[in-house]
Amino acid sequence: MIISIASGKGGTGKTLVATSLALSVKGRGKVQLLDCDVEEPNDHVFLKPAITRSEAVTIPVPKVDEEKCTYCGECAEVCAYNAIAVFPKHILIFPELCHGCGACSYLCPEEAISEEGKEIGVMESGYSDGIDFVQGKLSIGEAMAPPIIRRVKEQASHEETVIIDVSPGTSCPVVEAVKGSDFCLLVTEPTPFGLNDLVLAVETVRRLDIPCGIVLNRAGVGDRKVEEYCLKENIPILLTIPLDTEIAGLYSRGITLVEGMPQWKENFLGLFDKIGEIVNERGSGTKR
Ligand code: SF4
Ligand code: SF4
């Protein structure tokens, strides 16, 4: 089963949920945590994995042989990302805008474009106390998160429970990380901002046809509008975590919730069981 952990907005407690769920479930069988929040991966801060493998992630960017180039401009025309500018006697490539789609080299009539790998980040893997751990890291200044997320997801095991920590928001990296999941847990907080971004996140996972449920974090901080929305939209609230200075204190010291307060392990196992029930129900034909 692949469970992705997402949130419409940052700072809602996604990392807290991903790490504590992984630590709770590991007693039930093999578990793998993929940190796909590649712009700011921080599960490692809590799980402190021993990294045993590190690989550069590259994308192919064009390199022009100006001996062959006739400055016809076709490559600039086909590039949807304005990564090429052609002048009467010169051509400029902007690698930071290139998405590595290969269209320019494919369409160049003079075969003047070759491709060279440009490093945009790394994929690292290792182990942490019974958890298989993989994370992606986007290099500073790079904007292309999806290729790194794809590389991290390629490491997903078919024999383990896979938990994917997704970046906040609803943009391309989120879609890339969430797609293919059996279930998406949306972590939110009961505030107007939390609700606004939750609505967008629910729309995204519904478009991907992935069942979802809610973890309501910092319960007690705001109003009841998130609960009313979930009731109206028939989205289950699967776990409620109260606003609690002890929990916040653990988080600020890089300690997972289930390690700092082991009584929470039962709650996370209950959450896992509820997700399993929803996924099984759906698998047997009951669409939510
Ligand atoms: S399509 Fe090829 S020949 Fe035309 S401007 Fe681009 S690199 Fe040069
Ligand atoms: S590989 Fe794609 S994105 Fe990059 S410059 Fe060529 S057409 Fe543009």
PDB file of C-alpha atoms and ligand atoms in Angstrom:
ATOM      1  CA  MET A   1       0.000   0.000   0.000  1.00  0.00           C
ATOM      2  CA  ILE A   2       1.272   3.451  -0.922  1.00  0.00           C
ATOM      3  CA  ILE A   3       0.147   6.254   1.382  1.00  0.00           C
ATOM      4  CA  SER A   4       1.064   9.811   0.511  1.00  0.00           C
ATOM      5  CA  ILE A   5       1.043  12.529   3.159  1.00  0.00           C
ATOM      6  CA  ALA A   6       0.236  15.939   1.752  1.00  0.00           C
ATOM      7  CA  SER A   7      -1.003  19.309   2.940  1.00  0.00           C
ATOM      8  CA  GLY A   8      -2.384  22.318   1.147  1.00  0.00           C
ATOM      9  CA  LYS A   9      -0.075  24.600   3.122  1.00  0.00           C
ATOM     10  CA  GLY A  10       3.301  24.295   4.760  1.00  0.00           C
ATOM     11  CA  GLY A  11       3.806  23.971   8.504  1.00  0.00           C
ATOM     12  CA  THR A  12       0.695  21.917   9.231  1.00  0.00           C
ATOM     13  CA  GLY A  13       2.553  18.895  10.653  1.00  0.00           C
ATOM     14  CA  LYS A  14       3.075  16.703   7.586  1.00  0.00           C
ATOM     15  CA  THR A  15       6.533  15.605   8.730  1.00  0.00           C
ATOM     16  CA  LEU A  16       5.243  14.827  12.221  1.00  0.00           C
ATOM     17  CA  VAL A  17       2.575  12.542  10.728  1.00  0.00           C
ATOM     18  CA  ALA A  18       4.833  10.877   8.120  1.00  0.00           C
ATOM     19  CA  THR A  19       7.592   9.990  10.590  1.00  0.00           C
ATOM     20  CA  SER A  20       5.309   8.826  13.397  1.00  0.00           C
ATOM     21  CA  LEU A  21       3.184   6.749  11.011  1.00  0.00           C
ATOM     22  CA  ALA A  22       6.307   5.059   9.629  1.00  0.00           C
ATOM     23  CA  LEU A  23       7.683   4.339  13.116  1.00  0.00           C
ATOM     24  CA  SER A  24       4.340   2.943  14.298  1.00  0.00           C
ATOM     25  CA  VAL A  25       3.753   0.733  11.264  1.00  0.00           C
ATOM     26  CA  LYS A  26       7.239  -0.809  11.189  1.00  0.00           C
ATOM     27  CA  GLY A  27       6.209  -3.305  13.884  1.00  0.00           C
ATOM     28  CA  ARG A  28       3.557  -4.648  11.513  1.00  0.00           C
ATOM     29  CA  GLY A  29       5.937  -5.363   8.614  1.00  0.00           C
ATOM     30  CA  LYS A  30       8.373  -3.698   6.276  1.00  0.00           C
ATOM     31  CA  VAL A  31       7.958   0.019   5.787  1.00  0.00           C
ATOM     32  CA  GLN A  32       9.621   2.497   3.500  1.00  0.00           C
ATOM     33  CA  LEU A  33       9.557   6.273   3.849  1.00  0.00           C
ATOM     34  CA  LEU A  34      10.137   8.335   0.715  1.00  0.00           C
ATOM     35  CA  ASP A  35      10.741  12.010   1.438  1.00  0.00           C
ATOM     36  CA  CYS A  36       9.564  13.659  -1.782  1.00  0.00           C
ATOM     37  CA  ASP A  37       9.461  17.155  -0.277  1.00  0.00           C
ATOM     38  CA  VAL A  38      12.635  17.688  -2.282  1.00  0.00           C
ATOM     39  CA  GLU A  39      12.884  21.447  -1.797  1.00  0.00           C
ATOM     40  CA  GLU A  40      13.015  21.033   1.954  1.00  0.00           C
ATOM     41  CA  PRO A  41      13.317  17.381   2.974  1.00  0.00           C
ATOM     42  CA  ASN A  42      13.371  17.157   6.764  1.00  0.00           C
ATOM     43  CA  ASP A  43      12.237  13.642   7.688  1.00  0.00           C
ATOM     44  CA  HIS A  44      15.946  12.822   8.076  1.00  0.00           C
ATOM     45  CA  VAL A  45      16.165  15.313  10.959  1.00  0.00           C
ATOM     46  CA  PHE A  46      13.768  13.114  12.943  1.00  0.00           C
ATOM     47  CA  LEU A  47      14.682   9.618  11.706  1.00  0.00           C
ATOM     48  CA  LYS A  48      18.451  10.215  11.536  1.00  0.00           C
ATOM     49  CA  PRO A  49      19.005   7.557   8.850  1.00  0.00           C
ATOM     50  CA  ALA A  50      22.386   6.111   7.929  1.00  0.00           C
ATOM     51  CA  ILE A  51      22.701   7.107   4.252  1.00  0.00           C
ATOM     52  CA  THR A  52      24.338   4.320   2.266  1.00  0.00           C
ATOM     53  CA  ARG A  53      23.789   5.511  -1.294  1.00  0.00           C
ATOM     54  CA  SER A  54      23.796   8.911  -2.980  1.00  0.00           C
ATOM     55  CA  GLU A  55      23.233   9.509  -6.691  1.00  0.00           C
ATOM     56  CA  ALA A  56      23.172  12.697  -8.715  1.00  0.00           C
ATOM     57  CA  VAL A  57      19.925  13.418 -10.566  1.00  0.00           C
ATOM     58  CA  THR A  58      20.407  15.074 -13.948  1.00  0.00           C
ATOM     59  CA  ILE A  59      18.205  16.353 -16.741  1.00  0.00           C
ATOM     60  CA  PRO A  60      19.298  16.524 -20.392  1.00  0.00           C
ATOM     61  CA  VAL A  61      19.841  20.113 -21.539  1.00  0.00           C
ATOM     62  CA  PRO A  62      20.671  21.099 -25.121  1.00  0.00           C
ATOM     63  CA  LYS A  63      24.134  21.940 -26.394  1.00  0.00           C
ATOM     64  CA  VAL A  64      24.311  23.604 -29.798  1.00  0.00           C
ATOM     65  CA  ASP A  65      27.024  23.050 -32.395  1.00  0.00           C
ATOM     66  CA  GLU A  66      27.143  26.484 -33.991  1.00  0.00           C
ATOM     67  CA  GLU A  67      29.145  25.070 -36.907  1.00  0.00           C
ATOM     68  CA  LYS A  68      26.002  23.239 -37.965  1.00  0.00           C
ATOM     69  CA  CYS A  69      23.381  25.765 -36.774  1.00  0.00           C
ATOM     70  CA  THR A  70      21.694  27.909 -39.453  1.00  0.00           C
ATOM     71  CA  TYR A  71      19.871  30.069 -36.861  1.00  0.00           C
ATOM     72  CA  CYS A  72      16.534  29.038 -38.327  1.00  0.00           C
ATOM     73  CA  GLY A  73      14.818  29.537 -34.946  1.00  0.00           C
ATOM     74  CA  GLU A  74      12.787  26.296 -34.927  1.00  0.00           C
ATOM     75  CA  CYS A  75      14.216  25.195 -31.588  1.00  0.00           C
ATOM     76  CA  ALA A  76      13.232  28.476 -29.906  1.00  0.00           C
ATOM     77  CA  GLU A  77       9.760  28.208 -31.407  1.00  0.00           C
ATOM     78  CA  VAL A  78       9.165  24.692 -30.111  1.00  0.00           C
ATOM     79  CA  CYS A  79      10.488  25.365 -26.609  1.00  0.00           C
ATOM     80  CA  ALA A  80       7.482  25.906 -24.355  1.00  0.00           C
ATOM     81  CA  TYR A  81       9.702  27.249 -21.564  1.00  0.00           C
ATOM     82  CA  ASN A  82      11.550  30.031 -23.436  1.00  0.00           C
ATOM     83  CA  ALA A  83      14.850  28.329 -22.683  1.00  0.00           C
ATOM     84  CA  ILE A  84      16.327  29.129 -26.128  1.00  0.00           C
ATOM     85  CA  ALA A  85      16.815  32.502 -27.836  1.00  0.00           C
ATOM     86  CA  VAL A  86      17.988  32.605 -31.454  1.00  0.00           C
ATOM     87  CA  PHE A  87      19.555  35.728 -32.936  1.00  0.00           C
ATOM     88  CA  PRO A  88      20.678  36.263 -36.581  1.00  0.00           C
ATOM     89  CA  LYS A  89      24.171  34.995 -35.810  1.00  0.00           C
ATOM     90  CA  HIS A  90      23.995  33.656 -32.299  1.00  0.00           C
ATOM     91  CA  ILE A  91      22.009  31.258 -30.149  1.00  0.00           C
ATOM     92  CA  LEU A  92      21.594  31.327 -26.373  1.00  0.00           C
ATOM     93  CA  ILE A  93      20.492  28.470 -24.093  1.00  0.00           C
ATOM     94  CA  PHE A  94      19.150  29.153 -20.591  1.00  0.00           C
ATOM     95  CA  PRO A  95      19.710  25.833 -18.792  1.00  0.00           C
ATOM     96  CA  GLU A  96      17.886  27.006 -15.654  1.00  0.00           C
ATOM     97  CA  LEU A  97      14.660  27.332 -17.686  1.00  0.00           C
ATOM     98  CA  CYS A  98      15.100  24.042 -19.568  1.00  0.00           C
ATOM     99  CA  HIS A  99      12.776  21.179 -18.557  1.00  0.00           C
ATOM    100  CA  GLY A 100      14.817  18.572 -20.425  1.00  0.00           C
ATOM    101  CA  CYS A 101      11.910  17.590 -22.696  1.00  0.00           C
ATOM    102  CA  GLY A 102      14.181  16.940 -25.699  1.00  0.00           C
ATOM    103  CA  ALA A 103      11.871  18.625 -28.229  1.00  0.00           C
ATOM    104  CA  CYS A 104      14.525  21.034 -29.542  1.00  0.00           C
ATOM    105  CA  SER A 105      17.118  18.377 -30.303  1.00  0.00           C
ATOM    106  CA  TYR A 106      14.458  16.132 -31.842  1.00  0.00           C
ATOM    107  CA  LEU A 107      13.191  18.861 -34.166  1.00  0.00           C
ATOM    108  CA  CYS A 108      16.418  20.643 -35.166  1.00  0.00           C
ATOM    109  CA  PRO A 109      16.613  20.208 -38.976  1.00  0.00           C
ATOM    110  CA  GLU A 110      20.413  20.430 -38.937  1.00  0.00           C
ATOM    111  CA  GLU A 111      20.946  17.961 -36.084  1.00  0.00           C
ATOM    112  CA  ALA A 112      22.950  20.729 -34.444  1.00  0.00           C
ATOM    113  CA  ILE A 113      21.684  20.010 -30.931  1.00  0.00           C
ATOM    114  CA  SER A 114      23.113  17.341 -28.679  1.00  0.00           C
ATOM    115  CA  GLU A 115      22.218  16.867 -25.017  1.00  0.00           C
ATOM    116  CA  GLU A 116      24.350  16.998 -21.908  1.00  0.00           C
ATOM    117  CA  GLY A 117      23.370  16.077 -18.359  1.00  0.00           C
ATOM    118  CA  LYS A 118      22.870  18.924 -15.911  1.00  0.00           C
ATOM    119  CA  GLU A 119      22.828  18.036 -12.225  1.00  0.00           C
ATOM    120  CA  ILE A 120      19.746  19.375 -10.452  1.00  0.00           C
ATOM    121  CA  GLY A 121      19.964  17.490  -7.155  1.00  0.00           C
ATOM    122  CA  VAL A 122      20.544  14.120  -5.492  1.00  0.00           C
ATOM    123  CA  MET A 123      18.670  10.989  -4.480  1.00  0.00           C
ATOM    124  CA  GLU A 124      19.864   9.419  -1.226  1.00  0.00           C
ATOM    125  CA  SER A 125      18.858   6.180   0.437  1.00  0.00           C
ATOM    126  CA  GLY A 126      19.648   4.311   3.603  1.00  0.00           C
ATOM    127  CA  TYR A 127      18.117   2.870   6.777  1.00  0.00           C
ATOM    128  CA  SER A 128      16.771   4.150  10.030  1.00  0.00           C
ATOM    129  CA  ASP A 129      15.883   1.747  12.813  1.00  0.00           C
ATOM    130  CA  GLY A 130      13.820  -0.697  10.733  1.00  0.00           C
ATOM    131  CA  ILE A 131      12.671   1.824   8.121  1.00  0.00           C
ATOM    132  CA  ASP A 132      13.925   1.902   4.534  1.00  0.00           C
ATOM    133  CA  PHE A 133      14.569   5.557   3.894  1.00  0.00           C
ATOM    134  CA  VAL A 134      14.857   7.459   0.600  1.00  0.00           C
ATOM    135  CA  GLN A 135      14.955  11.204   0.048  1.00  0.00           C
ATOM    136  CA  GLY A 136      15.455  13.637  -2.796  1.00  0.00           C
ATOM    137  CA  LYS A 137      17.218  16.966  -2.500  1.00  0.00           C
ATOM    138  CA  LEU A 138      16.842  19.710  -5.072  1.00  0.00           C
ATOM    139  CA  SER A 139      20.018  21.798  -5.441  1.00  0.00           C
ATOM    140  CA  ILE A 140      19.780  25.419  -4.329  1.00  0.00           C
ATOM    141  CA  GLY A 141      18.732  27.646  -7.225  1.00  0.00           C
ATOM    142  CA  GLU A 142      17.161  24.788  -9.213  1.00  0.00           C
ATOM    143  CA  ALA A 143      13.432  24.768  -9.912  1.00  0.00           C
ATOM    144  CA  MET A 144      12.836  21.337 -11.465  1.00  0.00           C
ATOM    145  CA  ALA A 145      11.565  19.166  -8.615  1.00  0.00           C
ATOM    146  CA  PRO A 146       9.594  16.517 -10.615  1.00  0.00           C
ATOM    147  CA  PRO A 147      12.617  14.617 -12.064  1.00  0.00           C
ATOM    148  CA  ILE A 148      14.022  14.186  -8.534  1.00  0.00           C
ATOM    149  CA  ILE A 149      10.633  13.093  -7.191  1.00  0.00           C
ATOM    150  CA  ARG A 150      10.359  10.549 -10.022  1.00  0.00           C
ATOM    151  CA  ARG A 151      13.811   9.193  -9.159  1.00  0.00           C
ATOM    152  CA  VAL A 152      12.878   8.858  -5.476  1.00  0.00           C
ATOM    153  CA  LYS A 153       9.608   7.111  -6.357  1.00  0.00           C
ATOM    154  CA  GLU A 154      11.461   4.668  -8.605  1.00  0.00           C
ATOM    155  CA  GLN A 155      12.965   3.279  -5.388  1.00  0.00           C
ATOM    156  CA  ALA A 156       9.493   2.401  -4.017  1.00  0.00           C
ATOM    157  CA  SER A 157       9.278  -1.201  -2.930  1.00  0.00           C
ATOM    158  CA  HIS A 158       6.384  -3.410  -4.022  1.00  0.00           C
ATOM    159  CA  GLU A 159       6.685  -5.518  -0.900  1.00  0.00           C
ATOM    160  CA  GLU A 160       6.563  -2.839   1.756  1.00  0.00           C
ATOM    161  CA  THR A 161       4.161  -0.249   3.066  1.00  0.00           C
ATOM    162  CA  VAL A 162       5.342   2.898   1.326  1.00  0.00           C
ATOM    163  CA  ILE A 163       4.816   6.297   2.944  1.00  0.00           C
ATOM    164  CA  ILE A 164       5.472   9.330   0.759  1.00  0.00           C
ATOM    165  CA  ASP A 165       6.076  12.730   2.332  1.00  0.00           C
ATOM    166  CA  VAL A 166       4.848  15.229  -0.272  1.00  0.00           C
ATOM    167  CA  SER A 167       5.786  18.903  -0.560  1.00  0.00           C
ATOM    168  CA  PRO A 168       3.132  21.395   0.589  1.00  0.00           C
ATOM    169  CA  GLY A 169       0.797  23.076  -1.906  1.00  0.00           C
ATOM    170  CA  THR A 170      -0.976  21.793  -5.007  1.00  0.00           C
ATOM    171  CA  SER A 171       1.560  22.396  -7.784  1.00  0.00           C
ATOM    172  CA  CYS A 172       3.399  19.999 -10.170  1.00  0.00           C
ATOM    173  CA  PRO A 173       5.713  18.485  -7.498  1.00  0.00           C
ATOM    174  CA  VAL A 174       2.665  17.585  -5.408  1.00  0.00           C
ATOM    175  CA  VAL A 175       0.896  15.907  -8.326  1.00  0.00           C
ATOM    176  CA  GLU A 176       4.097  14.054  -9.249  1.00  0.00           C
ATOM    177  CA  ALA A 177       4.547  12.772  -5.697  1.00  0.00           C
ATOM    178  CA  VAL A 178       0.903  11.858  -5.002  1.00  0.00           C
ATOM    179  CA  LYS A 179      -0.023  10.171  -8.278  1.00  0.00           C
ATOM    180  CA  GLY A 180      -0.068   6.386  -8.077  1.00  0.00           C
ATOM    181  CA  SER A 181      -0.851   6.399  -4.331  1.00  0.00           C
ATOM    182  CA  ASP A 182      -3.548   4.143  -2.905  1.00  0.00           C
ATOM    183  CA  PHE A 183      -4.488   6.790  -0.385  1.00  0.00           C
ATOM    184  CA  CYS A 184      -3.643  10.405   0.383  1.00  0.00           C
ATOM    185  CA  LEU A 185      -3.652  11.724   3.936  1.00  0.00           C
ATOM    186  CA  LEU A 186      -4.166  15.468   4.040  1.00  0.00           C
ATOM    187  CA  VAL A 187      -2.761  17.150   7.118  1.00  0.00           C
ATOM    188  CA  THR A 188      -4.444  20.411   8.015  1.00  0.00           C
ATOM    189  CA  GLU A 189      -5.176  22.738  10.916  1.00  0.00           C
ATOM    190  CA  PRO A 190      -8.515  24.291  11.935  1.00  0.00           C
ATOM    191  CA  THR A 191      -7.821  27.825  10.741  1.00  0.00           C
ATOM    192  CA  PRO A 192      -9.145  29.854   7.783  1.00  0.00           C
ATOM    193  CA  PHE A 193      -5.793  29.423   5.969  1.00  0.00           C
ATOM    194  CA  GLY A 194      -5.833  25.697   6.726  1.00  0.00           C
ATOM    195  CA  LEU A 195      -9.346  25.371   5.289  1.00  0.00           C
ATOM    196  CA  ASN A 196      -8.598  27.440   2.196  1.00  0.00           C
ATOM    197  CA  ASP A 197      -5.580  25.322   1.280  1.00  0.00           C
ATOM    198  CA  LEU A 198      -7.294  22.075   2.264  1.00  0.00           C
ATOM    199  CA  VAL A 199     -10.089  22.742  -0.249  1.00  0.00           C
ATOM    200  CA  LEU A 200      -7.474  23.136  -3.019  1.00  0.00           C
ATOM    201  CA  ALA A 201      -5.648  19.979  -1.923  1.00  0.00           C
ATOM    202  CA  VAL A 202      -8.892  17.961  -1.888  1.00  0.00           C
ATOM    203  CA  GLU A 203      -9.691  19.149  -5.438  1.00  0.00           C
ATOM    204  CA  THR A 204      -6.230  18.014  -6.562  1.00  0.00           C
ATOM    205  CA  VAL A 205      -6.424  14.494  -5.108  1.00  0.00           C
ATOM    206  CA  ARG A 206      -9.989  14.071  -6.356  1.00  0.00           C
ATOM    207  CA  ARG A 207      -8.826  14.894  -9.882  1.00  0.00           C
ATOM    208  CA  LEU A 208      -6.198  12.196  -9.484  1.00  0.00           C
ATOM    209  CA  ASP A 209      -8.984   9.833  -8.328  1.00  0.00           C
ATOM    210  CA  ILE A 210      -7.173   9.023  -5.092  1.00  0.00           C
ATOM    211  CA  PRO A 211      -9.213   8.530  -1.900  1.00  0.00           C
ATOM    212  CA  CYS A 212      -8.297  10.898   0.897  1.00  0.00           C
ATOM    213  CA  GLY A 213      -8.761  11.447   4.608  1.00  0.00           C
ATOM    214  CA  ILE A 214      -7.785  14.140   7.042  1.00  0.00           C
ATOM    215  CA  VAL A 215      -5.405  14.484   9.954  1.00  0.00           C
ATOM    216  CA  LEU A 216      -6.518  17.511  11.927  1.00  0.00           C
ATOM    217  CA  ASN A 217      -3.455  18.890  13.658  1.00  0.00           C
ATOM    218  CA  ARG A 218      -3.359  21.549  16.377  1.00  0.00           C
ATOM    219  CA  ALA A 219      -7.033  20.953  17.091  1.00  0.00           C
ATOM    220  CA  GLY A 220      -8.378  23.678  19.368  1.00  0.00           C
ATOM    221  CA  VAL A 221      -6.392  26.503  17.802  1.00  0.00           C
ATOM    222  CA  GLY A 222      -9.146  27.896  15.549  1.00  0.00           C
ATOM    223  CA  ASP A 223     -12.754  27.245  14.589  1.00  0.00           C
ATOM    224  CA  ARG A 224     -14.871  24.282  13.443  1.00  0.00           C
ATOM    225  CA  LYS A 225     -15.035  25.216   9.760  1.00  0.00           C
ATOM    226  CA  VAL A 226     -12.627  22.443   8.655  1.00  0.00           C
ATOM    227  CA  GLU A 227     -14.789  19.841  10.421  1.00  0.00           C
ATOM    228  CA  GLU A 228     -17.950  21.282   8.837  1.00  0.00           C
ATOM    229  CA  TYR A 229     -16.306  21.195   5.400  1.00  0.00           C
ATOM    230  CA  CYS A 230     -15.200  17.561   5.868  1.00  0.00           C
ATOM    231  CA  LEU A 231     -18.706  16.572   6.950  1.00  0.00           C
ATOM    232  CA  LYS A 232     -20.270  18.312   3.963  1.00  0.00           C
ATOM    233  CA  GLU A 233     -17.774  16.760   1.527  1.00  0.00           C
ATOM    234  CA  ASN A 234     -17.919  13.324   3.169  1.00  0.00           C
ATOM    235  CA  ILE A 235     -14.186  13.289   3.867  1.00  0.00           C
ATOM    236  CA  PRO A 236     -13.266  11.287   6.981  1.00  0.00           C
ATOM    237  CA  ILE A 237     -11.225  12.905   9.745  1.00  0.00           C
ATOM    238  CA  LEU A 238      -9.037   9.935  10.648  1.00  0.00           C
ATOM    239  CA  LEU A 239      -6.877  11.412  13.399  1.00  0.00           C
ATOM    240  CA  THR A 240      -7.017  14.526  15.560  1.00  0.00           C
ATOM    241  CA  ILE A 241      -3.860  15.854  17.217  1.00  0.00           C
ATOM    242  CA  PRO A 242      -4.471  18.607  19.769  1.00  0.00           C
ATOM    243  CA  LEU A 243      -2.611  21.874  20.119  1.00  0.00           C
ATOM    244  CA  ASP A 244      -0.170  20.852  22.826  1.00  0.00           C
ATOM    245  CA  THR A 245       3.039  22.517  23.979  1.00  0.00           C
ATOM    246  CA  GLU A 246       4.623  19.133  24.759  1.00  0.00           C
ATOM    247  CA  ILE A 247       4.087  17.966  21.154  1.00  0.00           C
ATOM    248  CA  ALA A 248       5.431  21.272  19.812  1.00  0.00           C
ATOM    249  CA  GLY A 249       8.431  20.968  22.143  1.00  0.00           C
ATOM    250  CA  LEU A 250       9.263  17.481  20.870  1.00  0.00           C
ATOM    251  CA  TYR A 251       9.036  18.660  17.273  1.00  0.00           C
ATOM    252  CA  SER A 252      11.322  21.623  17.906  1.00  0.00           C
ATOM    253  CA  ARG A 253      13.942  19.248  19.359  1.00  0.00           C
ATOM    254  CA  GLY A 254      13.777  16.864  16.363  1.00  0.00           C
ATOM    255  CA  ILE A 255      12.000  14.096  18.295  1.00  0.00           C
ATOM    256  CA  THR A 256       9.136  12.206  16.651  1.00  0.00           C
ATOM    257  CA  LEU A 257       5.774  12.205  18.373  1.00  0.00           C
ATOM    258  CA  VAL A 258       5.667   8.425  18.920  1.00  0.00           C
ATOM    259  CA  GLU A 259       9.174   8.358  20.368  1.00  0.00           C
ATOM    260  CA  GLY A 260       8.572  11.312  22.674  1.00  0.00           C
ATOM    261  CA  MET A 261       5.034  10.241  23.647  1.00  0.00           C
ATOM    262  CA  PRO A 262       4.788   6.469  22.966  1.00  0.00           C
ATOM    263  CA  GLN A 263       1.086   6.439  23.882  1.00  0.00           C
ATOM    264  CA  TRP A 264       0.480   7.969  20.410  1.00  0.00           C
ATOM    265  CA  LYS A 265       1.618   4.793  18.660  1.00  0.00           C
ATOM    266  CA  GLU A 266      -1.823   3.178  19.113  1.00  0.00           C
ATOM    267  CA  ASN A 267      -3.462   6.211  17.512  1.00  0.00           C
ATOM    268  CA  PHE A 268      -1.171   5.984  14.484  1.00  0.00           C
ATOM    269  CA  LEU A 269      -1.785   2.247  14.163  1.00  0.00           C
ATOM    270  CA  GLY A 270      -5.522   2.993  14.318  1.00  0.00           C
ATOM    271  CA  LEU A 271      -5.019   5.561  11.560  1.00  0.00           C
ATOM    272  CA  PHE A 272      -3.169   2.970   9.463  1.00  0.00           C
ATOM    273  CA  ASP A 273      -5.963   0.432   9.966  1.00  0.00           C
ATOM    274  CA  LYS A 274      -8.632   2.929   8.942  1.00  0.00           C
ATOM    275  CA  ILE A 275      -6.681   3.744   5.771  1.00  0.00           C
ATOM    276  CA  GLY A 276      -6.373   0.009   5.039  1.00  0.00           C
ATOM    277  CA  GLU A 277     -10.137  -0.414   5.418  1.00  0.00           C
ATOM    278  CA  ILE A 278     -10.880   2.463   3.032  1.00  0.00           C
ATOM    279  CA  VAL A 279      -8.396   1.183   0.452  1.00  0.00           C
ATOM    280  CA  ASN A 280      -9.772  -2.372   0.696  1.00  0.00           C
ATOM    281  CA  GLU A 281     -13.365  -1.145   0.449  1.00  0.00           C
ATOM    282  CA  ARG A 282     -12.494   0.826  -2.633  1.00  0.00           C
ATOM    283  CA  GLY A 283     -10.604  -2.132  -4.080  1.00  0.00           C
ATOM    284  CA  SER A 284     -13.687  -4.282  -3.671  1.00  0.00           C
ATOM    285  CA  GLY A 285     -15.688  -1.823  -5.721  1.00  0.00           C
ATOM    286  CA  THR A 286     -17.051   0.725  -3.250  1.00  0.00           C
ATOM    287  CA  LYS A 287     -16.024   4.138  -4.556  1.00  0.00           C
ATOM    288  CA  ARG A 288     -15.826   6.875  -1.986  1.00  0.00           C
TER     289      ARG A 288
HETATM  290  S1  SF4 B   1      16.727  24.446 -34.753  1.00  0.00           S
HETATM  291 FE1  SF4 B   1      18.845  23.804 -34.953  1.00  0.00          FE
HETATM  292  S2  SF4 B   1      19.568  24.933 -36.739  1.00  0.00           S
HETATM  293 FE2  SF4 B   1      17.707  25.937 -36.074  1.00  0.00          FE
HETATM  294  S3  SF4 B   1      18.398  27.567 -34.710  1.00  0.00           S
HETATM  295 FE3  SF4 B   1      17.970  25.797 -33.443  1.00  0.00          FE
HETATM  296  S4  SF4 B   1      19.940  24.746 -33.282  1.00  0.00           S
HETATM  297 FE4  SF4 B   1      20.122  26.149 -34.963  1.00  0.00          FE
HETATM  298  S1  SF4 B   2      14.944  20.377 -23.960  1.00  0.00           S
HETATM  299 FE1  SF4 B   2      12.817  21.165 -24.050  1.00  0.00          FE
HETATM  300  S2  SF4 B   2      12.749  22.681 -22.422  1.00  0.00           S
HETATM  301 FE2  SF4 B   2      14.910  22.310 -22.798  1.00  0.00          FE
HETATM  302  S3  SF4 B   2      15.488  23.881 -24.258  1.00  0.00           S
HETATM  303 FE3  SF4 B   2      14.908  22.065 -25.455  1.00  0.00          FE
HETATM  304  S4  SF4 B   2      12.721  22.365 -25.946  1.00  0.00           S
HETATM  305 FE4  SF4 B   2      13.269  23.802 -24.269  1.00  0.00          FE
END
